GROMACS .gro file of C-alpha atoms in nm:
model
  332
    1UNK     CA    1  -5.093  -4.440   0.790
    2UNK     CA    2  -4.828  -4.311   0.492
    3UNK     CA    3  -4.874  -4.542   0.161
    4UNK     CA    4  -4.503  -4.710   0.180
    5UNK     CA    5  -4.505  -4.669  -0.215
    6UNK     CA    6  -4.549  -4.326  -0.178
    7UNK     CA    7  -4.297  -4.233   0.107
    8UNK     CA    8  -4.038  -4.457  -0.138
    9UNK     CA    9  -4.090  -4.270  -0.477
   10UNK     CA   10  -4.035  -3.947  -0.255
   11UNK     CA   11  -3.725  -4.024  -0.123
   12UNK     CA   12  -3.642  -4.152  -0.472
   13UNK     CA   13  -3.703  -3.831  -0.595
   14UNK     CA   14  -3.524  -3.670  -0.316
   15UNK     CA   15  -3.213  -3.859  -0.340
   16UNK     CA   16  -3.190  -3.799  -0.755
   17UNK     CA   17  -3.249  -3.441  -0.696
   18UNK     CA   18  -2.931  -3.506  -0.442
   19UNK     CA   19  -2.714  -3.647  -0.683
   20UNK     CA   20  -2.800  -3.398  -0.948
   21UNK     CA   21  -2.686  -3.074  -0.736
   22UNK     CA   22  -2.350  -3.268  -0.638
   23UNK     CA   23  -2.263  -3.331  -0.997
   24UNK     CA   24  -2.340  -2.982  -1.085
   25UNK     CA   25  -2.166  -2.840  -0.798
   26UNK     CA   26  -1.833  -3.027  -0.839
   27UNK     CA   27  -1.738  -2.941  -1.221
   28UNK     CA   28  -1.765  -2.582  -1.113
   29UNK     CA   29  -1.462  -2.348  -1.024
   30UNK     CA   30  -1.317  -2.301  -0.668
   31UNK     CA   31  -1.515  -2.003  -0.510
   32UNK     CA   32  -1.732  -1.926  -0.830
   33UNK     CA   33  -1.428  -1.829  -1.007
   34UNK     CA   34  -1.430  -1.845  -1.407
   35UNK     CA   35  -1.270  -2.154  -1.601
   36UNK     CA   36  -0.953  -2.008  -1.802
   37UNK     CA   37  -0.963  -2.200  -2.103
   38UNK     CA   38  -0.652  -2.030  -2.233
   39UNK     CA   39  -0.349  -2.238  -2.371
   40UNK     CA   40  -0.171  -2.375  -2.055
   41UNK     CA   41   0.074  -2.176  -1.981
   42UNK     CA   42   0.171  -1.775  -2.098
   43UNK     CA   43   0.472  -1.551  -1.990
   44UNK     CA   44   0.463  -1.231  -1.875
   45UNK     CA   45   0.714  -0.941  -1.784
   46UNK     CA   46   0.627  -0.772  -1.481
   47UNK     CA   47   0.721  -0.393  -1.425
   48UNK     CA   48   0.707  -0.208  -1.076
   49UNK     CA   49   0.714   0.186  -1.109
   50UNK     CA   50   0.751   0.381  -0.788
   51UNK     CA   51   0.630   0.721  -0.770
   52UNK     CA   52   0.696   0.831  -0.400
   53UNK     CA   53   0.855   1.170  -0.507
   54UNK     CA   54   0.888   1.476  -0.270
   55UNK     CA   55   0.652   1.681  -0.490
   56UNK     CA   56   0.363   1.411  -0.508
   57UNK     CA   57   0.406   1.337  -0.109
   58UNK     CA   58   0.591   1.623   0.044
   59UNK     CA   59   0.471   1.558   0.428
   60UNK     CA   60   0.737   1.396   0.622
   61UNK     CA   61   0.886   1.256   0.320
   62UNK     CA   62   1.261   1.053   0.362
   63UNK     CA   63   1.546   1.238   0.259
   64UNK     CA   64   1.850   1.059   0.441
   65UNK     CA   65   1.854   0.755   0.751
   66UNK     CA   66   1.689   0.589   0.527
   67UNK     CA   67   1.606   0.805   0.242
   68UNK     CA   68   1.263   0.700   0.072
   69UNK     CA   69   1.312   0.368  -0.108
   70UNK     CA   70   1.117   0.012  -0.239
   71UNK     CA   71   1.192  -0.286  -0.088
   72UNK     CA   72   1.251  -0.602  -0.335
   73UNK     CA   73   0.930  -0.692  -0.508
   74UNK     CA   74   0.787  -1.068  -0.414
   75UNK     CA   75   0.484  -1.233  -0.562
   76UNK     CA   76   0.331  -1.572  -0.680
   77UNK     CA   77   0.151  -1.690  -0.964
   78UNK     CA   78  -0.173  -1.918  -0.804
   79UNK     CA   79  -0.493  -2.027  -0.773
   80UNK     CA   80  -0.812  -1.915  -0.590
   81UNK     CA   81  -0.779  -2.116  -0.308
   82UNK     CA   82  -0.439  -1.931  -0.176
   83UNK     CA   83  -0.396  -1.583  -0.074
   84UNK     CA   84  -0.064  -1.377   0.001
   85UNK     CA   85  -0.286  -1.072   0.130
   86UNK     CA   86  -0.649  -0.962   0.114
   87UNK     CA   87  -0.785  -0.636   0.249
   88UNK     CA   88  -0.970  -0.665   0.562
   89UNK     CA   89  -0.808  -0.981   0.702
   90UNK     CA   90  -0.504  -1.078   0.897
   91UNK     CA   91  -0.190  -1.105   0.752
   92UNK     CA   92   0.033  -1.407   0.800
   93UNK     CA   93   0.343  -1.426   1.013
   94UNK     CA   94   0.537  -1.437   0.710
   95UNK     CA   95   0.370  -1.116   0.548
   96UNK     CA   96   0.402  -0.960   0.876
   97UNK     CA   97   0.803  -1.009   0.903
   98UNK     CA   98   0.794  -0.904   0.509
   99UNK     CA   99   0.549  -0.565   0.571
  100UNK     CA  100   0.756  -0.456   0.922
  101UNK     CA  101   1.122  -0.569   0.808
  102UNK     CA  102   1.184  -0.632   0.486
  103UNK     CA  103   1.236  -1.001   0.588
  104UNK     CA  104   1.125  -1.253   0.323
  105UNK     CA  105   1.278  -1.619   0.431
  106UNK     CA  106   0.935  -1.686   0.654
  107UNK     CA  107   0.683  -1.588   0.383
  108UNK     CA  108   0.857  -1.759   0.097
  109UNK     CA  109   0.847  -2.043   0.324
  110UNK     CA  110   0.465  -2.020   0.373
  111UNK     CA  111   0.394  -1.979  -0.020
  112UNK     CA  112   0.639  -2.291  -0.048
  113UNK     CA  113   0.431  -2.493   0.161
  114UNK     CA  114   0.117  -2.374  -0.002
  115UNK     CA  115   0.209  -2.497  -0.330
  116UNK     CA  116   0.340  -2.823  -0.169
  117UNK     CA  117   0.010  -2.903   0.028
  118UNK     CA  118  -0.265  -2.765  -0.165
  119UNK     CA  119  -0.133  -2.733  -0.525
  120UNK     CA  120  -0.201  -2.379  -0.528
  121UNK     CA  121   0.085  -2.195  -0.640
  122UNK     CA  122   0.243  -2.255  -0.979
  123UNK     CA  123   0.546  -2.021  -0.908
  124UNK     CA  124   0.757  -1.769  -0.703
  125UNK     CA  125   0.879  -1.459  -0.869
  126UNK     CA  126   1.063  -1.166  -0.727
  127UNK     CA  127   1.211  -0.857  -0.872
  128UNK     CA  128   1.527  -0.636  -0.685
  129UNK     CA  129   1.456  -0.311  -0.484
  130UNK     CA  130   1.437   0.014  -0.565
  131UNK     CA  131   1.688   0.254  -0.376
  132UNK     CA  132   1.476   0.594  -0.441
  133UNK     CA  133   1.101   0.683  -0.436
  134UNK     CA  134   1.086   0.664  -0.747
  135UNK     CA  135   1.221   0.450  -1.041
  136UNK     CA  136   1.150   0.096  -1.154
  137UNK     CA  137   1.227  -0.286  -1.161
  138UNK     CA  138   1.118  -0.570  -1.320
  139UNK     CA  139   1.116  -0.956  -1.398
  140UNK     CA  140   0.921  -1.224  -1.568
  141UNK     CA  141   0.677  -1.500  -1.447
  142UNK     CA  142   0.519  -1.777  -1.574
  143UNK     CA  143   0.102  -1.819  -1.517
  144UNK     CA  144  -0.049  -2.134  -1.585
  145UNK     CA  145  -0.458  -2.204  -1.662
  146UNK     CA  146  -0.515  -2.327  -1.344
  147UNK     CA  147  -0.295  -2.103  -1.215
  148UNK     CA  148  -0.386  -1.764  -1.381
  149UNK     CA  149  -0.437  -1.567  -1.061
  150UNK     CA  150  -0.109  -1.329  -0.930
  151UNK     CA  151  -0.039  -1.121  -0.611
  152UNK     CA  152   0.295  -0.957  -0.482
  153UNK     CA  153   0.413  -0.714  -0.204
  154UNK     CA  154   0.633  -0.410  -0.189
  155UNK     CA  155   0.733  -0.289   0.146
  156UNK     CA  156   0.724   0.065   0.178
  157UNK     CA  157   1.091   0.205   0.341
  158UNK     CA  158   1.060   0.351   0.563
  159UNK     CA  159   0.775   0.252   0.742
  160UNK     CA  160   0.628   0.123   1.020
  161UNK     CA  161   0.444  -0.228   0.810
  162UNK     CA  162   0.317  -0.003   0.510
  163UNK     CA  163   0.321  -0.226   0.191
  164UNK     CA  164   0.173  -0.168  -0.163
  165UNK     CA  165   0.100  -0.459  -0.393
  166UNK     CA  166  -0.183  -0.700  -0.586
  167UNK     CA  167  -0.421  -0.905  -0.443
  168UNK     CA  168  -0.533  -1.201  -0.719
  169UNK     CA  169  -0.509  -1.028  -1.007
  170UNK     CA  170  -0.658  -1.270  -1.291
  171UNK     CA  171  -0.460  -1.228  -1.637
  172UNK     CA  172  -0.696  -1.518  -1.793
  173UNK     CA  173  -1.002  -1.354  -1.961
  174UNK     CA  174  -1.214  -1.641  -2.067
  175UNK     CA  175  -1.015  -1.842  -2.338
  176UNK     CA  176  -0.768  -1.591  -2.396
  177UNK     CA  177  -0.424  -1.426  -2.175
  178UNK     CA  178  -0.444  -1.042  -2.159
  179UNK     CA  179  -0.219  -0.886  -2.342
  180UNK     CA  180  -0.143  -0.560  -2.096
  181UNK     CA  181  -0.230  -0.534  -1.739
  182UNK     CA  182  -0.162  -0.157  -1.599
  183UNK     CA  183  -0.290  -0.107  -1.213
  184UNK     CA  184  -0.262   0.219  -1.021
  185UNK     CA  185  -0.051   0.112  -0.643
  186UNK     CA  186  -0.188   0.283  -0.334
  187UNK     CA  187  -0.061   0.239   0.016
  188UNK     CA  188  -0.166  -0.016   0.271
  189UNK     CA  189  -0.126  -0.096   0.652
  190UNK     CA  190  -0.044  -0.463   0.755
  191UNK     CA  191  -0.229  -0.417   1.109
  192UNK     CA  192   0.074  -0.500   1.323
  193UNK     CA  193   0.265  -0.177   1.393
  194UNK     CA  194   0.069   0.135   1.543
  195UNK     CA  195   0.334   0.388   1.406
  196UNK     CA  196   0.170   0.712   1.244
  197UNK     CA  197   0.519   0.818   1.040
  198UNK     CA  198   0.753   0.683   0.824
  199UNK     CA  199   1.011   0.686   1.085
  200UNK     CA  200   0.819   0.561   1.381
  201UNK     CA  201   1.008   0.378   1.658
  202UNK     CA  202   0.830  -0.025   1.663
  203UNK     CA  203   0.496  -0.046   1.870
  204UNK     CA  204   0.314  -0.360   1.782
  205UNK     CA  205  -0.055  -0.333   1.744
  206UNK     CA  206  -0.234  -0.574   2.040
  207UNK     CA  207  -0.433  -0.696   1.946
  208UNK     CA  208  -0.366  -0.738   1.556
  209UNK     CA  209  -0.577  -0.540   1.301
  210UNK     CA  210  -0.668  -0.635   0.920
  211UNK     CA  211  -0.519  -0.498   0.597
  212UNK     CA  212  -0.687  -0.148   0.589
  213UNK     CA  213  -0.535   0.092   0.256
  214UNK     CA  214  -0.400   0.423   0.368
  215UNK     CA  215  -0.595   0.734   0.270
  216UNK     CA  216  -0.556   1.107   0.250
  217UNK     CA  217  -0.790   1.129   0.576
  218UNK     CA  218  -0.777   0.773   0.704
  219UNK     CA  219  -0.602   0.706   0.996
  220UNK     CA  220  -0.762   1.059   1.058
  221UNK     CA  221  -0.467   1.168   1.273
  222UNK     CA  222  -0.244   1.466   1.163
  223UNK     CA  223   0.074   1.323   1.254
  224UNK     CA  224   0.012   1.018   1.008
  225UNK     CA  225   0.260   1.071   0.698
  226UNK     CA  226  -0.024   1.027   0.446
  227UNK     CA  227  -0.298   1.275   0.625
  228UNK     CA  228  -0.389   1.549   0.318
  229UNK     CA  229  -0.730   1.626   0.459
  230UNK     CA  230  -0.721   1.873   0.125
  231UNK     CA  231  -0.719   1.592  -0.068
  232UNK     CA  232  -1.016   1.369  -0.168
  233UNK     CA  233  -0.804   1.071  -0.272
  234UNK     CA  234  -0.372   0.995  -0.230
  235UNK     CA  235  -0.184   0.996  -0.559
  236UNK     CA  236  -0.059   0.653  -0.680
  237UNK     CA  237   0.240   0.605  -0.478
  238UNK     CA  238   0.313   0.327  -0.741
  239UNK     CA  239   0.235   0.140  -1.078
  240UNK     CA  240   0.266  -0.239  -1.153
  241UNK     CA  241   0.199  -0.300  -1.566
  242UNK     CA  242   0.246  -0.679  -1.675
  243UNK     CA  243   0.291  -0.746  -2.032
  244UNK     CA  244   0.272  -1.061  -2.190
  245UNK     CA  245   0.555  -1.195  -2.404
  246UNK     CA  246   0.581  -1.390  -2.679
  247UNK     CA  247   0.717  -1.753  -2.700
  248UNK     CA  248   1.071  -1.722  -2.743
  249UNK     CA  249   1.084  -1.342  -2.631
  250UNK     CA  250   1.237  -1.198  -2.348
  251UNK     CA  251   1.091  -0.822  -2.138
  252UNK     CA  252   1.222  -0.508  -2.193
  253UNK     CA  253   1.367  -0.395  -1.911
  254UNK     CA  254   1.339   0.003  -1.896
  255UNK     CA  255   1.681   0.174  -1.743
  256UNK     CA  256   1.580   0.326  -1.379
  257UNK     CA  257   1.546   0.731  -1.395
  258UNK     CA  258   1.827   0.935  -1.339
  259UNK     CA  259   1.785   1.153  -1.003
  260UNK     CA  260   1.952   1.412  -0.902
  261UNK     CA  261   1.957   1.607  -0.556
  262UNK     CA  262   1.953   1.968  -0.507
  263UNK     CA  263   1.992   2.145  -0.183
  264UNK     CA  264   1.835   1.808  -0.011
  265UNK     CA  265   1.561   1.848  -0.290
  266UNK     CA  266   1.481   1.493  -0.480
  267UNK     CA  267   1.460   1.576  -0.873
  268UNK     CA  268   1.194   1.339  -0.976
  269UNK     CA  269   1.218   1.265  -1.316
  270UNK     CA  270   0.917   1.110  -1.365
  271UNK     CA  271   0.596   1.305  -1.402
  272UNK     CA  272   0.343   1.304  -1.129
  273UNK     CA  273   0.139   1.552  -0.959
  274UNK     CA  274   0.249   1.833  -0.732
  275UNK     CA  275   0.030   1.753  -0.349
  276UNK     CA  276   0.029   2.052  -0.181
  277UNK     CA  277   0.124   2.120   0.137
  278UNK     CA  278   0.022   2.346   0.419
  279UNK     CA  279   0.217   2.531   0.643
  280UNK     CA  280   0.071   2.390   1.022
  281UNK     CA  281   0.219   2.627   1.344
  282UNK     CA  282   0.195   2.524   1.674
  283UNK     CA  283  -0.031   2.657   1.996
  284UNK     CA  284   0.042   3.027   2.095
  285UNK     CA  285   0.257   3.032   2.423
  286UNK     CA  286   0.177   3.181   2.714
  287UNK     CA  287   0.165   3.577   2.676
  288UNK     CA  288   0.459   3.724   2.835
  289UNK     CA  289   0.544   4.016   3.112
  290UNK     CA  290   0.364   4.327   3.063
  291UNK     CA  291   0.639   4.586   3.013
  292UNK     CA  292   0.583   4.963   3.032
  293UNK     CA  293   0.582   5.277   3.202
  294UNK     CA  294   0.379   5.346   3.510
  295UNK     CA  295   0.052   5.507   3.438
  296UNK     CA  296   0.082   5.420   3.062
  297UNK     CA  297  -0.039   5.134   2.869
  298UNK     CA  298   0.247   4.851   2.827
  299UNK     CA  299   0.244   4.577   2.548
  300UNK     CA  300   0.295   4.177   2.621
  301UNK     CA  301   0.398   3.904   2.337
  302UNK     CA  302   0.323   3.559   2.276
  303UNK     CA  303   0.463   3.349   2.011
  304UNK     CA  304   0.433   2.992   1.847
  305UNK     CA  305   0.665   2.801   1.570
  306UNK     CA  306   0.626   2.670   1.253
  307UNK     CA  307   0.592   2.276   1.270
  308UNK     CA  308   0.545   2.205   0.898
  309UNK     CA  309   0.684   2.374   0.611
  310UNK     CA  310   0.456   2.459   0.344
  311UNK     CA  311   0.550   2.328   0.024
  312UNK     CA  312   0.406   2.308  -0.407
  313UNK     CA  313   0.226   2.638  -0.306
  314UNK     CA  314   0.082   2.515  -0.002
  315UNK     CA  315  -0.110   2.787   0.261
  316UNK     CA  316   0.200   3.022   0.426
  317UNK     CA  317   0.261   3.052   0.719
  318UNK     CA  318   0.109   3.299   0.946
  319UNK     CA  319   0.260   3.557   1.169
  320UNK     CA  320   0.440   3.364   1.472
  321UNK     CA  321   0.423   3.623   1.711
  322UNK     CA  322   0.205   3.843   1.838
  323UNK     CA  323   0.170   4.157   2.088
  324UNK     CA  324  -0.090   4.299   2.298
  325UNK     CA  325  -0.168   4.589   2.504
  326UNK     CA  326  -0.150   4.544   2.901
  327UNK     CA  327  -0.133   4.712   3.219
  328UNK     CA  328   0.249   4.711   3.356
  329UNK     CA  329   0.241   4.468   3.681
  330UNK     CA  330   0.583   4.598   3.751
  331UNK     CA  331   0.606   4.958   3.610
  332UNK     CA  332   0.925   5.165   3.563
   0.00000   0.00000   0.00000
């Protein structure tokens, strides 16, 4: 039989060790994150740069109905135990109206009731759109210690629920604010339109898909708008820098860039690089009637057309038709 003494000073034991791994489990940050031990609360201004120019992404890109443009910008300051958007998960209803539409009431409602329930979100912020590819708009939040984390979303017009943006970007380094945040925007897919192009008609994915980002071969389809399988990685389509201001200070807000159109061409004014593009024909036809004179060799055609333009020194275009020799069927 067990000595009762012994059993008891084991489960003792046990139960300290118990007690010790709670209290050393509670003081510690939601989901391993690091304490910010920074002064309460710092201001920032926030700057969204687009760089969707013809010359950087010349396939497919908007010129009129609607041209290529930003939709406003729309982001919260919070902590780790709220997300707006995280690659490879479902996006909310709210995201989803905001990604596909442009509609914002339903996810402002949802980070409302997020700070309301759980205490997560210190503030809203939003910033207006951007009626070009290209060109810039700001505002200013507020992040707090607890709540040092920030995310936003941009929709991408047009598109089908393309969005760039921040997921939980931290601007509290230990005991101290960063001073300047600069991060490089690439596109992403929302999972709940199927479209391929910027202007395709709405087809809702069944059943819904995660955030996936956009890539020069990924979807690996040639109609999508973003398919350079020349390219090893997209351009920035965008640029988000955050700045922190001083006490009593107010942002900078930069003047948009001036474009100018040419001949349907978009004059981008801010530097980027120039993507080429390749000239893509369709399928030959069938050949056509063999013409000629009896007993001599007669000549047949077949043709195909151009179905992309090349463009920024792209690969021309090849010859579009093309003739062969053939025995007349019907001989003159």
């Amino acid at each position: 039989m067990e000595n009762p003494s012994l059993a008891s000073t084991l489960g003792r034991a046990l139960w300290t060790l118990l007690l010790a791994t709670l209290s050393s489990t509670t003081g510690q940050p939601f989901g391993g994150e690091s304490v910010c031990t920074a002064r309460p609360l710092a201001k920032y201004s926030i700057t969204f740069t687009g760089k969707w120019s013809q010359t950087a992404f010349p396939k497919q890109y908007p010129l009129f109905r609607p041209p290529a443009q930003w939709s406003s910008l729309l982001g919260a300051a919070h902590s780790s135990d709220y997300s707006m958007w995280r690659k490879n998960e479902y996006v909310s209803n709210g995201l989803r109206d905001f990604a596909e539409r442009g509609e914002a009431w339903a996810l402002m409602r949802e980070i409302e009731a997020a700070g309301e329930k759980l205490q997560s979100v210190h503030g809203v912020f939003s910033a207006p759109a951007v009626p070009s590819g290209t060109g810039q708009t700001s505002t200013e939040l507020e992040v707090h210690s607890r709540h040092s984390l920030v995310s936003f979303v941009v929709r991408i017009v047009p598109s089908p629920d393309w969005f760039v943006g921040i997921d939980s970007l931290d601007l509290c380094e230990g005991g101290r604010w960063k001073e300047q945040v600069a991060v490089d925007l690439y596109p992403h897919d929302a999972g709940t339109d199927s479209g391929f192009t910027f202007s395709s008609p709405n087809f809702a994915t069944i059943p819904q898909d995660t955030v996936t980002e956009i890539t020069s071969s990924s979807p690996s389809h040639p109609a999508n708008s973003f398919y350079y399988p020349k390219l090893k990685f997209l351009p920035p389509i965008a640029r988000v820098t955050l700045v922190r201001l001083q006490q009593g200070s107010r942002a900078f807000i930069p003047p948009a860039p001036d474009l100018a159109s040419r001949d349907n061409e978009i004059v981008d004014s801010l530097s980027g690089p120039e993507t080429p593009l390749d000239c893509e024909v369709s399928l030959w036809s069938s050949w056509g009637l063999c013409a000629g004179h009896c007993g001599k060799l007669g000549a047949k055609t077949r043709t195909r057309y151009v179905r992309v333009q090349p463009a920024n020194n792209g690969t021309p275009c090849p010859e579009l038709e093309e003739e062969a020799e053939c025995v007349p069927d019907n001989c003159v």
